[in-house]
Amino acid sequence: MRHLLCCLALVVPAFTSAPVLAQEGKPEAPEYSLREHYTKYEYRIPMRDGKRLFTAVYVPKDQSRPYPFLMQRTPYSVAPYGVDAYPRRVGPSQELTAAGYIFVEQDVRGRNLSEGTFIEMTPHKATKTAAEVDESSDTFDTVEWLLKNVTNHNGRVGIHGISYPGFYAIAGIIDSHPAIKAASPQAPMINLYGGDDAYHNGAFMLAANFGFYGFFKQQDGPTPPPKVFVPFDFKTQDGYDFFLRGGNLRDLAGRLGQGKASLFEDQIRHAVLDDYWRARDLAPQLKGIKTAVLTVGGWFDAEDPQGAFTAHREVGRNNHGIFNGLVVGPWVHGGWGRNDGAKLGHIDFGAKTSEHFRKNIQLPFFEKMLKDKGEAKLPVVQAFETGTNVWRQYASWPPAAAKPRTLYFQGGQGLGWVKPAVTGFDEYSSDPAKPVPFTEYTATDVPQEYMVGDQRFAASRPDVLVYQSEVLEEDLTIAGPISPKLFVSTSGSDSDFVVKLIDVFPAELSGEPGGRRRRDPEIRDVPPPGKVMAGYQMLLRGEPFRARYRNSFSKPQAMVPNQVEPIAFSMPDVHHTFRRGHRIMVQVQSSWFPLVDRNPQSFVTIADAKPTDFVRATQRVYRAAAQPSGIELLVLEAP
């Protein structure tokens, strides 16, 4: 969506005027002069219901040839406002700006200088009257107006956006305008309840949503964004302590001081899969798409890890005869649009993967679809394989060659491909008063580095189960979603079960220790420098599951104390090679705080839980031939 990236967007609009970050010791590259090459215009474009949407249009000064439109619709402001006020950048990348397009930046309805009422993830109306509106109709009406009122265009339109703008990009091409020939929804929000920003398997993503809705609020009428963004004052750098002492979710909502109109309050009010969320699930609506689509995602996106995969799958399922491409790299949320993509925390990817994407994938896509330049055929799937640090191309995702195999939990903290022959279980005591943290250092937000963070600090806790394979004798490559299949019990009446898949580096590794990380203004908290990588436990994917939803996300049910029940769910995709000499590890725990809100471990309304509702519970994970807990992977066999 959203969150840290979008906080910055209030001060400098994301991907238009964000500063170029130079590597340490190297001067910044010369900035492309937008003012020198483009003329800026501002319009208030009328929609079919009479509301007017504020739109900035940047037209190339070189009028020797016609240009296609390249449009972004955003809730985060198209500032700076005024025809003489230019951002430092416009469009998805400097390469595209230099290539020449008519760039269109629009405040969506109800945000900043656009009229109307803002609705969180506007539900699509498959059938609507002539005066009814949604994001598809607003996009259609905007394109119609641009074609009629902006000169020297070639009749083609491209649309793009990262995060919330990614939602507007893909929602805008449902029953798409025939002039839209290319769309690139990047980290798009598709289903806030189903694995994107708000809920993961019924568990609320606390820290990220509290941070986001602290500044993202409803507004009354067209209002420019504040000149200076004033962040929420935590009065501490220790988010773990702040949220632990902050009370229940309703108490935390009150701390934001926005009342019942708070968008944060909306999130916690709808804790189950109800009509509010069903109307906002974009996946079933992705029909009538007539444009080429290039969906982009990041393996280490802490905010919308699922949206790109859902979008690619559903666009392909519902729309035939169009190009439906997918690109996934080793990136944090939106990192492909602004960073070099060479490192994350202590993990080095061996190349400037973001620059590769911008120059060799994104630029050729728009140039081909909007200008007929370049090669005729683009790969359907381009996926970066971590571990080996290479780009792969596939005809589909997951790759057809990837086959399911299950790693089973074994006695003695083992992990293997054979079902356990001996009946047993492992147990731990989970205390909501002392939840397992999600980082080994303090932070009030969600440091993006946690997605590859070292898990040794968690492995040493008594409330975390650890299962580890033998040392791998050959490389093992996985590609696709991860599917935990657990048999569990709890002494309480509810519980969370967090599953983490981890790559364990060799203990005898003799490489250089991790170096200092370049400061990024969007990541205030950084891991300690100088970490020794020998024995590093690199997080690949982690997800919570709230046990009350084991049978239905719409109708939660209490757990029967000490009764064994199966829990199965899916975690977002990865593409990773565990190298020879490494080990595979799985950790299981019942809290991940404050990334995820605390489960009281009693069957109550969590948002209103009283202090006495938070109880210690004994959790058991069973491993037996009849109850074989494990984790299913899609494995690419060696050719």
Coordinates of C-alpha atoms in Angstrom, one line a residue, residues 111-590:
R111 CA -7.9 13.1 -2.0
N112 CA -5.9 16.3 -2.0
L113 CA -7.2 18.7 -4.7
S114 CA -9.7 16.3 -6.3
E115 CA -13.4 16.6 -5.5
G116 CA -15.7 13.7 -4.3
T117 CA -15.5 11.3 -1.4
F118 CA -12.5 9.0 -0.9
I119 CA -13.4 5.3 -0.4
E120 CA -10.8 2.8 0.8
M121 CA -10.1 0.5 -2.1
T122 CA -13.2 1.6 -4.0
P123 CA -15.4 -1.5 -4.7
H124 CA -15.8 -2.2 -8.4
K125 CA -19.3 -2.1 -9.8
A126 CA -19.7 -4.7 -12.4
T127 CA -23.0 -3.2 -13.5
K128 CA -23.6 0.5 -13.0
T129 CA -25.9 3.2 -14.2
A130 CA -24.5 5.9 -16.4
A131 CA -23.9 8.2 -13.4
E132 CA -22.4 5.6 -11.1
V133 CA -18.7 5.7 -10.7
D134 CA -15.7 3.5 -9.6
E135 CA -12.0 3.5 -10.4
S136 CA -12.7 1.9 -13.8
S137 CA -15.1 4.6 -14.8
D138 CA -12.9 7.4 -13.4
T139 CA -9.9 6.1 -15.4
F140 CA -12.1 5.7 -18.5
D141 CA -13.4 9.3 -18.2
T142 CA -9.9 10.7 -17.7
V143 CA -8.5 8.9 -20.7
E144 CA -11.5 10.2 -22.9
W145 CA -10.8 13.7 -21.8
L146 CA -7.1 13.5 -22.4
L147 CA -7.5 12.2 -25.9
K148 CA -9.9 15.1 -26.7
N149 CA -8.1 17.9 -25.0
V150 CA -4.3 17.3 -25.1
T151 CA -2.7 17.7 -28.4
N152 CA 0.2 15.9 -30.2
H153 CA -0.5 12.4 -28.8
N154 CA -0.4 9.1 -30.7
G155 CA -3.7 7.8 -29.3
R156 CA -2.1 5.3 -26.9
V157 CA -2.2 5.4 -23.1
G158 CA -0.1 3.5 -20.5
I159 CA -0.9 3.4 -16.8
H160 CA 1.3 2.5 -13.9
G161 CA 1.6 2.7 -10.1
I162 CA 3.2 1.2 -7.1
S163 CA 1.3 0.1 -4.0
Y164 CA -1.9 2.1 -3.6
P165 CA -1.3 3.6 -7.1
G166 CA -0.8 0.0 -8.2
F167 CA -4.4 -0.7 -7.0
Y168 CA -5.6 2.2 -9.1
A169 CA -3.6 1.0 -12.1
I170 CA -5.2 -2.4 -12.1
A171 CA -8.7 -1.3 -11.0
G172 CA -8.6 1.2 -13.8
I173 CA -8.1 -1.4 -16.6
I174 CA -11.2 -3.5 -15.7
D175 CA -13.4 -3.1 -18.8
S176 CA -10.5 -1.0 -20.0
H177 CA -10.7 1.9 -22.4
P178 CA -9.5 0.8 -25.8
A179 CA -6.8 3.5 -25.9
I180 CA -5.0 1.9 -22.9
K181 CA -2.4 -0.3 -24.5
A182 CA -0.1 -1.0 -21.5
A183 CA -0.5 -1.2 -17.8
S184 CA 2.0 -2.0 -15.1
P185 CA 0.4 -2.5 -11.6
Q186 CA 3.3 -2.8 -9.2
A187 CA 2.9 -4.3 -5.7
P188 CA -0.8 -3.7 -6.2
M189 CA -3.3 -4.0 -3.4
I190 CA -5.7 -6.7 -4.5
N191 CA -7.2 -8.0 -1.2
L192 CA -6.4 -6.2 2.0
Y193 CA -7.9 -9.0 4.1
G194 CA -6.3 -11.7 2.0
G195 CA -2.6 -11.3 2.5
D196 CA -1.9 -7.7 1.6
D197 CA -1.6 -4.8 4.1
A198 CA -4.4 -5.4 6.6
Y199 CA -4.8 -9.1 7.6
H200 CA -2.7 -12.2 7.0
N201 CA -4.8 -15.3 7.6
G202 CA -7.0 -13.4 10.1
A203 CA -4.1 -11.8 12.0
F204 CA -3.9 -8.0 12.0
M205 CA -0.6 -6.4 10.8
L206 CA -0.4 -4.0 13.7
A207 CA 2.7 -1.9 13.4
A208 CA 2.4 -1.2 9.7
N209 CA -1.2 -0.2 9.8
F210 CA -0.9 1.9 12.9
G211 CA 2.0 3.8 11.3
F212 CA 0.1 4.3 8.0
Y213 CA -3.2 5.4 9.3
G214 CA -1.5 7.8 11.7
F215 CA -1.1 10.1 8.7
F216 CA -3.5 8.8 6.1
K217 CA -6.9 10.3 7.0
Q218 CA -10.2 11.3 5.5
Q219 CA -10.4 14.9 4.3
D220 CA -13.3 17.4 4.0
G221 CA -13.3 18.7 0.4
P222 CA -10.3 19.5 -1.8
T223 CA -7.3 20.1 0.5
P224 CA -3.6 20.4 -0.3
P225 CA -1.3 18.1 1.6
P226 CA 0.6 19.6 4.6
K227 CA 3.8 21.3 3.7
V228 CA 5.6 19.5 6.5
F229 CA 4.7 16.0 7.5
V230 CA 4.5 15.6 11.3
P231 CA 4.8 12.0 12.2
F232 CA 3.0 10.4 15.2
D233 CA 5.0 10.9 18.4
F234 CA 5.6 7.5 20.0
K235 CA 7.7 9.2 22.7
T236 CA 10.0 6.3 22.5
Q237 CA 12.2 4.4 20.0
D238 CA 11.0 1.1 21.3
G239 CA 7.9 0.1 19.4
Y240 CA 7.7 -3.3 21.2
D241 CA 7.3 -1.5 24.5
F242 CA 4.9 1.1 23.0
F243 CA 2.5 -1.4 21.6
L244 CA 2.8 -3.8 24.5
R245 CA 1.7 -1.0 26.9
G246 CA -0.7 0.6 24.5
G247 CA -3.7 -1.6 25.4
N248 CA -6.0 -3.4 23.0
L249 CA -6.6 -2.4 19.4
R250 CA -9.4 -0.1 20.3
D251 CA -7.2 1.7 22.8
L252 CA -4.5 2.1 20.2
A253 CA -7.1 3.5 17.7
G254 CA -7.9 6.1 20.4
R255 CA -4.3 7.1 20.6
L256 CA -4.4 8.2 17.0
G257 CA -7.1 10.7 18.1
Q258 CA -9.2 10.4 14.9
G259 CA -12.5 9.1 16.4
K260 CA -14.8 6.5 14.8
A261 CA -14.1 8.0 11.4
S262 CA -10.5 6.7 11.5
L263 CA -9.6 4.4 8.7
F264 CA -7.5 2.5 11.2
E265 CA -10.8 1.9 13.2
D266 CA -12.3 0.6 9.9
Q267 CA -9.6 -2.0 9.7
I268 CA -10.1 -3.4 13.2
R269 CA -13.9 -3.2 13.1
H270 CA -13.9 -5.7 10.3
A271 CA -11.8 -8.5 11.8
V272 CA -13.6 -11.3 9.9
L273 CA -14.1 -11.8 6.2
D274 CA -17.4 -9.8 5.8
D275 CA -19.2 -7.9 3.1
Y276 CA -16.8 -4.9 3.7
W277 CA -13.9 -7.0 2.6
R278 CA -15.7 -9.1 -0.1
A279 CA -16.7 -5.9 -1.9
R280 CA -13.0 -4.8 -1.8
D281 CA -11.6 -8.0 -3.1
L282 CA -10.5 -7.0 -6.6
A283 CA -9.5 -10.5 -7.8
P284 CA -12.9 -11.7 -9.0
Q285 CA -13.4 -8.4 -10.9
L286 CA -10.3 -8.5 -13.1
K287 CA -12.2 -9.0 -16.3
G288 CA -12.6 -7.1 -19.6
I289 CA -8.9 -6.2 -19.7
K290 CA -7.8 -5.5 -23.2
T291 CA -4.4 -4.1 -22.5
A292 CA -0.9 -5.7 -22.1
V293 CA -0.2 -6.1 -18.4
L294 CA 3.2 -6.2 -16.7
T295 CA 2.7 -6.9 -13.0
V296 CA 5.7 -6.3 -10.7
G297 CA 6.4 -7.5 -7.2
G298 CA 9.2 -8.0 -4.7
W299 CA 10.2 -11.1 -2.8
F300 CA 10.9 -9.0 0.3
D301 CA 7.9 -6.7 0.1
A302 CA 6.7 -6.3 3.7
E303 CA 3.5 -4.6 2.7
D304 CA 1.9 -6.2 -0.3
P305 CA 3.7 -9.5 -0.7
Q306 CA 0.6 -11.3 -2.2
G307 CA -1.0 -8.7 -4.5
A308 CA 1.3 -9.2 -7.5
F309 CA 0.9 -13.0 -7.6
T310 CA -2.9 -12.7 -7.2
A311 CA -3.1 -10.1 -9.9
H312 CA -1.0 -12.0 -12.4
R313 CA -3.0 -15.2 -11.8
E314 CA -6.4 -13.6 -12.1
V315 CA -5.6 -11.5 -15.1
G316 CA -4.4 -14.6 -16.9
R317 CA -7.5 -16.6 -15.8
N318 CA -10.1 -14.1 -16.8
N319 CA -8.6 -12.4 -19.9
H320 CA -7.3 -14.3 -22.9
G321 CA -5.3 -13.1 -25.9
I322 CA -3.4 -10.3 -24.0
F323 CA 0.2 -10.2 -22.8
N324 CA 0.2 -11.0 -19.1
G325 CA 3.7 -10.6 -17.7
L326 CA 5.1 -11.0 -14.2
V327 CA 8.4 -9.6 -12.9
V328 CA 9.6 -10.4 -9.3
G329 CA 12.9 -9.3 -8.0
P330 CA 14.8 -9.3 -4.6
W331 CA 13.1 -6.0 -3.6
V332 CA 11.4 -4.3 -0.7
H333 CA 8.1 -2.5 -1.3
G334 CA 8.6 -0.3 -4.3
G335 CA 12.4 -0.7 -4.1
W336 CA 12.6 -1.4 -7.9
G337 CA 11.4 2.1 -8.5
R338 CA 14.0 4.0 -6.5
N339 CA 16.9 1.9 -5.1
D340 CA 19.6 0.0 -6.9
G341 CA 18.5 -3.4 -5.6
A342 CA 21.9 -4.6 -4.8
K343 CA 21.5 -5.4 -1.1
L344 CA 19.0 -5.7 1.6
G345 CA 20.3 -5.6 5.2
H346 CA 23.3 -8.0 5.3
I347 CA 22.2 -9.9 2.1
D348 CA 24.0 -9.1 -1.1
F349 CA 22.2 -9.9 -4.4
G350 CA 25.4 -9.5 -6.6
A351 CA 24.0 -7.0 -9.0
K352 CA 22.0 -3.7 -9.2
T353 CA 18.8 -5.6 -9.9
S354 CA 16.5 -2.5 -9.7
E355 CA 18.5 -0.7 -12.4
H356 CA 18.3 -3.9 -14.5
F357 CA 14.5 -3.8 -14.2
R358 CA 14.1 -0.2 -15.0
K359 CA 16.4 -0.2 -18.0
N360 CA 15.9 -3.8 -19.4
I361 CA 12.4 -4.7 -18.5
Q362 CA 10.1 -1.7 -17.7
L363 CA 11.5 0.7 -20.4
P364 CA 11.3 -1.9 -23.2
F365 CA 7.7 -2.9 -22.1
F366 CA 6.3 0.6 -22.4
E367 CA 8.4 1.4 -25.5
K368 CA 7.1 -1.7 -27.3
M369 CA 3.4 -1.4 -26.3
L370 CA 3.1 2.4 -26.6
K371 CA 5.6 3.2 -29.4
D372 CA 6.1 -0.1 -31.3
K373 CA 9.8 0.0 -30.5
G374 CA 12.0 -3.0 -29.6
E375 CA 11.6 -6.7 -29.8
A376 CA 8.3 -8.3 -30.6
K377 CA 8.3 -10.9 -27.9
L378 CA 8.7 -10.3 -24.1
P379 CA 9.2 -13.1 -21.6
V380 CA 6.0 -14.0 -19.7
V381 CA 7.8 -14.4 -16.3
Q382 CA 11.1 -12.9 -15.2
A383 CA 11.9 -14.0 -11.7
F384 CA 15.1 -13.4 -9.7
E385 CA 16.3 -16.5 -8.0
T386 CA 17.8 -15.6 -4.6
G387 CA 20.5 -17.8 -3.2
T388 CA 22.1 -18.2 -6.7
N389 CA 21.4 -14.5 -7.5
V390 CA 20.4 -15.0 -11.2
W391 CA 17.4 -14.0 -13.3
R392 CA 15.2 -16.8 -14.7
Q393 CA 12.6 -16.8 -17.4
Y394 CA 9.5 -19.0 -17.3
A395 CA 6.5 -19.5 -19.5
S396 CA 4.2 -19.5 -16.4
W397 CA 4.2 -19.0 -12.7
P398 CA 4.7 -21.1 -10.7
P399 CA 7.0 -22.9 -13.2
A400 CA 5.4 -26.1 -14.6
A401 CA 8.4 -28.1 -13.6
A402 CA 8.0 -27.2 -9.9
K403 CA 6.5 -30.2 -8.0
P404 CA 5.2 -30.3 -4.5
R405 CA 7.3 -32.0 -1.8
T406 CA 6.8 -31.9 1.9
L407 CA 9.4 -31.4 4.6
Y408 CA 8.1 -33.1 7.8
F409 CA 8.9 -32.2 11.3
Q410 CA 11.0 -34.9 13.0
G411 CA 12.0 -35.7 16.6
G412 CA 15.1 -34.1 17.9
Q413 CA 14.3 -30.8 16.0
G414 CA 14.8 -32.6 12.7
L415 CA 13.3 -31.8 9.3
G416 CA 13.1 -34.4 6.5
W417 CA 11.3 -35.6 3.4
V418 CA 10.0 -38.8 5.1
K419 CA 6.9 -38.9 7.4
P420 CA 7.9 -39.5 11.0
A421 CA 7.5 -43.1 12.1
V422 CA 7.3 -42.4 15.8
T423 CA 4.4 -40.6 17.4
G424 CA 5.3 -37.5 19.3
F425 CA 4.8 -33.7 19.8
D426 CA 6.8 -30.6 20.7
E427 CA 5.4 -28.0 23.0
Y428 CA 6.1 -24.5 24.3
S429 CA 4.5 -22.0 26.5
S430 CA 3.2 -18.9 24.8
D431 CA 2.8 -15.8 27.0
P432 CA 1.0 -12.7 25.5
A433 CA 2.8 -10.6 28.1
K434 CA 6.1 -11.6 26.6
P435 CA 5.5 -12.0 22.8
V436 CA 8.2 -13.0 20.4
P437 CA 9.6 -9.9 18.7
F438 CA 10.0 -9.8 14.9
T439 CA 13.4 -8.1 14.9
E440 CA 16.4 -8.3 17.2
Y441 CA 16.5 -4.5 17.5
T442 CA 14.0 -1.9 18.5
A443 CA 11.9 0.0 15.9
T444 CA 8.6 1.9 16.0
D445 CA 7.8 1.0 12.3
V446 CA 8.4 -2.0 10.2
P447 CA 12.1 -2.0 9.0
Q448 CA 12.2 -3.5 5.6
E449 CA 15.3 -5.5 6.4
Y450 CA 13.3 -7.8 8.7
M451 CA 12.2 -9.8 5.6
V452 CA 15.7 -11.2 5.3
G453 CA 16.6 -10.7 9.0
D454 CA 18.8 -13.1 11.0
Q455 CA 16.5 -15.4 13.1
R456 CA 19.1 -16.6 15.6
F457 CA 17.7 -14.3 18.2
A458 CA 14.3 -16.1 17.9
A459 CA 15.8 -19.6 17.6
S460 CA 17.2 -19.3 21.1
R461 CA 13.8 -18.5 22.8
P462 CA 12.0 -21.3 24.7
D463 CA 8.7 -20.2 23.0
V464 CA 9.9 -20.9 19.5
L465 CA 10.1 -24.4 18.0
V466 CA 13.0 -25.1 15.7
Y467 CA 13.2 -27.8 13.0
Q468 CA 16.3 -28.1 10.9
S469 CA 17.4 -30.3 8.0
E470 CA 20.7 -32.1 7.6
V471 CA 23.4 -30.2 5.7
L472 CA 22.4 -30.2 2.0
E473 CA 24.6 -32.2 -0.3
E474 CA 23.2 -30.6 -3.4
D475 CA 21.5 -27.3 -4.3
L476 CA 17.7 -27.3 -3.7
T477 CA 15.6 -24.8 -5.6
I478 CA 12.0 -23.9 -4.8
A479 CA 9.6 -21.7 -6.8
G480 CA 6.1 -20.8 -5.8
P481 CA 3.9 -20.6 -2.7
I482 CA 4.8 -22.3 0.6
S483 CA 2.1 -24.4 2.3
P484 CA 2.4 -25.2 6.1
K485 CA 0.3 -28.2 7.1
L486 CA 0.2 -28.4 10.9
F487 CA -1.5 -30.6 13.6
V488 CA -1.7 -28.5 16.7
S489 CA -3.4 -28.1 20.1
T490 CA -3.6 -25.3 22.6
S491 CA -4.6 -25.2 26.3
G492 CA -6.4 -21.9 25.5
S493 CA -9.4 -21.3 23.3
D494 CA -7.5 -19.5 20.5
S495 CA -4.0 -19.1 19.3
D496 CA -1.8 -17.9 16.5
F497 CA 0.7 -20.1 14.8
V498 CA 3.5 -18.3 13.0
V499 CA 5.6 -20.3 10.5
K500 CA 8.9 -19.1 9.2
L501 CA 11.0 -20.7 6.4
I502 CA 14.7 -20.0 6.9
D503 CA 18.0 -20.6 5.0
V504 CA 20.8 -21.4 7.5
F505 CA 24.2 -20.5 6.3
P506 CA 27.2 -22.8 7.0
A507 CA 28.7 -22.5 10.4
E508 CA 32.2 -22.6 9.0
L509 CA 31.6 -19.7 6.6
S510 CA 34.8 -17.7 6.4
G511 CA 33.6 -14.7 4.3
E512 CA 33.7 -11.1 5.3
P513 CA 31.3 -9.9 8.0
G514 CA 28.3 -7.9 7.0
G515 CA 29.3 -4.3 6.3
R516 CA 27.6 -1.0 7.2
R517 CA 24.3 -0.4 5.5
R518 CA 23.8 2.8 3.5
R519 CA 21.4 5.1 5.2
D520 CA 18.0 5.2 3.6
P521 CA 15.7 8.0 4.8
E522 CA 12.7 5.6 4.5
I523 CA 14.3 3.1 6.9
R524 CA 15.1 4.8 10.1
D525 CA 16.1 1.6 12.0
V526 CA 19.0 -0.5 10.8
P527 CA 20.5 -3.7 12.0
P528 CA 23.7 -3.6 13.9
P529 CA 26.8 -3.4 11.6
G530 CA 29.5 -6.0 11.5
K531 CA 27.3 -9.1 11.7
V532 CA 29.2 -12.3 11.1
M533 CA 27.4 -14.3 8.4
A534 CA 28.6 -17.7 9.5
G535 CA 25.5 -19.5 10.8
Y536 CA 23.2 -16.7 9.6
Q537 CA 19.6 -17.7 9.7
M538 CA 18.1 -15.8 6.7
L539 CA 14.3 -15.4 6.8
L540 CA 12.8 -16.2 3.4
R541 CA 9.1 -16.1 4.3
G542 CA 7.0 -15.9 7.5
E543 CA 3.3 -15.8 8.0
P544 CA 0.9 -16.0 10.9
F545 CA -2.3 -18.0 11.0
R546 CA -5.1 -17.2 13.6
A547 CA -6.5 -20.5 14.7
R548 CA -10.1 -19.3 15.2
Y549 CA -10.3 -19.0 11.4
R550 CA -9.1 -22.6 10.7
N551 CA -12.5 -23.6 9.3
S552 CA -13.8 -20.2 8.0
F553 CA -12.5 -16.6 7.9
S554 CA -16.2 -15.5 8.1
K555 CA -17.2 -17.6 11.1
P556 CA -14.5 -17.9 13.7
Q557 CA -14.7 -20.8 16.1
A558 CA -13.0 -21.3 19.5
M559 CA -10.4 -24.0 19.8
V560 CA -11.3 -26.8 22.1
P561 CA -8.6 -26.9 24.8
N562 CA -6.0 -29.6 24.2
Q563 CA -7.8 -31.0 21.2
V564 CA -5.6 -31.8 18.2
E565 CA -6.8 -30.0 15.0
P566 CA -5.3 -29.6 11.5
I567 CA -4.3 -26.1 10.3
A568 CA -3.3 -25.6 6.7
F569 CA -2.6 -22.3 4.9
S570 CA -0.6 -20.8 2.1
M571 CA 2.3 -18.3 2.4
P572 CA 3.3 -15.9 -0.4
D573 CA 5.6 -17.2 -3.1
V574 CA 9.4 -17.4 -3.1
H575 CA 12.1 -18.3 -5.6
H576 CA 15.2 -19.4 -3.8
T577 CA 18.0 -21.9 -4.0
F578 CA 19.3 -23.4 -0.8
R579 CA 22.9 -23.9 -1.6
R580 CA 24.9 -27.0 -1.0
G581 CA 26.3 -26.9 2.5
H582 CA 23.3 -24.9 3.8
R583 CA 20.5 -26.2 5.9
I584 CA 16.7 -25.6 5.7
M585 CA 15.0 -24.4 8.9
V586 CA 11.4 -24.0 10.0
Q587 CA 10.5 -22.1 13.1
V588 CA 7.0 -22.2 14.7
Q589 CA 5.9 -19.7 17.3
S590 CA 2.6 -18.1 18.5

